[in-house]
Amino acid sequence: LLLLHSMRAHTLTHSELTRMTSKKKVESLERSKCCLSSSVETLHRSMRRKN
């Protein structure tokens, strides 16, 4: 479910990215994407530790 949601969110941001013209917006979007992926990684790691 989480994976499906993140995939859906990725497609949304990608379509937004193609529509965007402002460089600043693109940069902030990429930054937030990086933050999201790293937090997901941390979540997976903590889940592995519990199991």
mmCIF file of N, CA and C in Angstrom, residues 1-41:
data_model
loop_
_atom_site.group_PDB
_atom_site.id
_atom_site.type_symbol
_atom_site.label_atom_id
_atom_site.label_comp_id
_atom_site.label_asym_id
_atom_site.label_seq_id
_atom_site.Cartn_x
_atom_site.Cartn_y
_atom_site.Cartn_z
ATOM 1 N N LEU A 1 0.841 -1.212 0.000
ATOM 2 C CA LEU A 1 0.000 0.000 0.000
ATOM 3 C C LEU A 1 0.871 1.255 0.000
ATOM 4 N N LEU A 2 1.896 1.238 0.859
ATOM 5 C CA LEU A 2 2.805 2.383 0.947
ATOM 6 C C LEU A 2 3.540 2.578 -0.371
ATOM 7 N N LEU A 3 3.975 1.452 -0.967
ATOM 8 C CA LEU A 3 4.701 1.494 -2.235
ATOM 9 C C LEU A 3 3.812 2.057 -3.342
ATOM 10 N N LEU A 4 2.567 1.590 -3.372
ATOM 11 C CA LEU A 4 1.609 2.046 -4.373
ATOM 12 C C LEU A 4 1.376 3.547 -4.252
ATOM 13 N N HIS A 5 1.257 4.007 -3.017
ATOM 14 C CA HIS A 5 1.025 5.425 -2.759
ATOM 15 C C HIS A 5 2.214 6.270 -3.202
ATOM 16 N N SER A 6 3.424 5.805 -2.898
ATOM 17 C CA SER A 6 4.632 6.539 -3.272
ATOM 18 C C SER A 6 4.798 6.569 -4.788
ATOM 19 N N MET A 7 4.406 5.477 -5.451
ATOM 20 C CA MET A 7 4.474 5.426 -6.908
ATOM 21 C C MET A 7 3.496 6.422 -7.520
ATOM 22 N N ARG A 8 2.315 6.496 -6.950
ATOM 23 C CA ARG A 8 1.290 7.419 -7.412
ATOM 24 C C ARG A 8 1.750 8.862 -7.202
ATOM 25 N N ALA A 9 2.376 9.094 -6.045
ATOM 26 C CA ALA A 9 2.892 10.422 -5.727
ATOM 27 C C ALA A 9 4.012 10.802 -6.686
ATOM 28 N N HIS A 10 4.829 9.810 -7.069
ATOM 29 C CA HIS A 10 5.947 10.057 -7.981
ATOM 30 C C HIS A 10 5.439 10.455 -9.359
ATOM 31 N N THR A 11 4.406 9.775 -9.834
ATOM 32 C CA THR A 11 3.837 10.099 -11.139
ATOM 33 C C THR A 11 3.241 11.500 -11.129
ATOM 34 N N LEU A 12 2.616 11.852 -10.018
ATOM 35 C CA LEU A 12 2.026 13.176 -9.870
ATOM 36 C C LEU A 12 3.093 14.260 -9.944
ATOM 37 N N THR A 13 4.185 14.063 -9.190
ATOM 38 C CA THR A 13 5.259 15.050 -9.172
ATOM 39 C C THR A 13 5.951 15.116 -10.529
ATOM 40 N N HIS A 14 6.023 13.986 -11.227
ATOM 41 C CA HIS A 14 6.670 13.956 -12.540
ATOM 42 C C HIS A 14 5.872 14.761 -13.561
ATOM 43 N N SER A 15 4.557 14.601 -13.544
ATOM 44 C CA SER A 15 3.699 15.350 -14.459
ATOM 45 C C SER A 15 3.723 16.836 -14.128
ATOM 46 N N GLU A 16 3.841 17.128 -12.831
ATOM 47 C CA GLU A 16 3.947 18.522 -12.399
ATOM 48 C C GLU A 16 5.270 19.113 -12.867
ATOM 49 N N LEU A 17 6.311 18.287 -12.811
ATOM 50 C CA LEU A 17 7.654 18.708 -13.195
ATOM 51 C C LEU A 17 7.698 19.108 -14.670
ATOM 52 N N THR A 18 7.011 18.355 -15.518
ATOM 53 C CA THR A 18 7.000 18.645 -16.948
ATOM 54 C C THR A 18 6.235 19.936 -17.234
ATOM 55 N N ARG A 19 5.258 20.217 -16.407
ATOM 56 C CA ARG A 19 4.455 21.424 -16.589
ATOM 57 C C ARG A 19 5.170 22.675 -16.085
ATOM 58 N N MET A 20 6.065 22.486 -15.124
ATOM 59 C CA MET A 20 6.714 23.627 -14.485
ATOM 60 C C MET A 20 7.753 24.306 -15.369
ATOM 61 N N THR A 21 7.844 25.612 -15.215
ATOM 62 C CA THR A 21 8.832 26.386 -15.953
ATOM 63 C C THR A 21 9.821 27.046 -15.008
ATOM 64 N N SER A 22 9.378 27.281 -13.769
ATOM 65 C CA SER A 22 10.232 27.930 -12.787
ATOM 66 C C SER A 22 11.301 26.973 -12.271
ATOM 67 N N LYS A 23 12.557 27.417 -12.365
ATOM 68 C CA LYS A 23 13.677 26.587 -11.929
ATOM 69 C C LYS A 23 13.653 26.375 -10.420
ATOM 70 N N LYS A 24 13.243 27.402 -9.703
ATOM 71 C CA LYS A 24 13.204 27.342 -8.242
ATOM 72 C C LYS A 24 12.227 26.264 -7.776
ATOM 73 N N LYS A 25 11.071 26.205 -8.422
ATOM 74 C CA LYS A 25 10.054 25.214 -8.072
ATOM 75 C C LYS A 25 10.578 23.801 -8.310
ATOM 76 N N VAL A 26 11.259 23.624 -9.438
ATOM 77 C CA VAL A 26 11.824 22.319 -9.792
ATOM 78 C C VAL A 26 12.844 21.881 -8.753
ATOM 79 N N GLU A 27 13.696 22.817 -8.349
ATOM 80 C CA GLU A 27 14.731 22.516 -7.362
ATOM 81 C C GLU A 27 14.128 22.092 -6.025
ATOM 82 N N SER A 28 13.110 22.820 -5.580
ATOM 83 C CA SER A 28 12.465 22.498 -4.304
ATOM 84 C C SER A 28 11.746 21.149 -4.385
ATOM 85 N N LEU A 29 11.204 20.861 -5.567
ATOM 86 C CA LEU A 29 10.516 19.593 -5.771
ATOM 87 C C LEU A 29 11.492 18.432 -5.685
ATOM 88 N N GLU A 30 12.650 18.592 -6.338
ATOM 89 C CA GLU A 30 13.685 17.559 -6.304
ATOM 90 C C GLU A 30 14.179 17.341 -4.880
ATOM 91 N N ARG A 31 14.320 18.450 -4.159
ATOM 92 C CA ARG A 31 14.800 18.378 -2.782
ATOM 93 C C ARG A 31 13.813 17.603 -1.909
ATOM 94 N N SER A 32 12.524 17.890 -2.075
ATOM 95 C CA SER A 32 11.497 17.208 -1.281
ATOM 96 C C SER A 32 11.419 15.729 -1.649
ATOM 97 N N LYS A 33 11.682 15.428 -2.927
ATOM 98 C CA LYS A 33 11.677 14.043 -3.383
ATOM 99 C C LYS A 33 12.808 13.265 -2.716
ATOM 100 N N CYS A 34 13.973 13.925 -2.615
ATOM 101 C CA CYS A 34 15.134 13.315 -1.956
ATOM 102 C C CYS A 34 14.827 13.060 -0.483
ATOM 103 N N CYS A 35 14.214 14.040 0.162
ATOM 104 C CA CYS A 35 13.848 13.914 1.577
ATOM 105 C C CYS A 35 12.888 12.746 1.773
ATOM 106 N N LEU A 36 11.925 12.630 0.877
ATOM 107 C CA LEU A 36 10.924 11.572 0.957
ATOM 108 C C LEU A 36 11.573 10.203 0.824
ATOM 109 N N SER A 37 12.445 10.041 -0.174
ATOM 110 C CA SER A 37 13.087 8.747 -0.406
ATOM 111 C C SER A 37 13.979 8.343 0.756
ATOM 112 N N SER A 38 14.686 9.312 1.337
ATOM 113 C CA SER A 38 15.573 9.008 2.465
ATOM 114 C C SER A 38 14.766 8.622 3.703
ATOM 115 N N SER A 39 13.635 9.283 3.912
ATOM 116 C CA SER A 39 12.789 8.963 5.071
ATOM 117 C C SER A 39 12.156 7.580 4.910
ATOM 118 N N VAL A 40 11.816 7.227 3.675
ATOM 119 C CA VAL A 40 11.267 5.901 3.391
ATOM 120 C C VAL A 40 12.329 4.837 3.658
ATOM 121 N N GLU A 41 13.579 5.140 3.254
ATOM 122 C CA GLU A 41 14.696 4.225 3.500
ATOM 123 C C GLU A 41 14.879 3.981 4.992
#
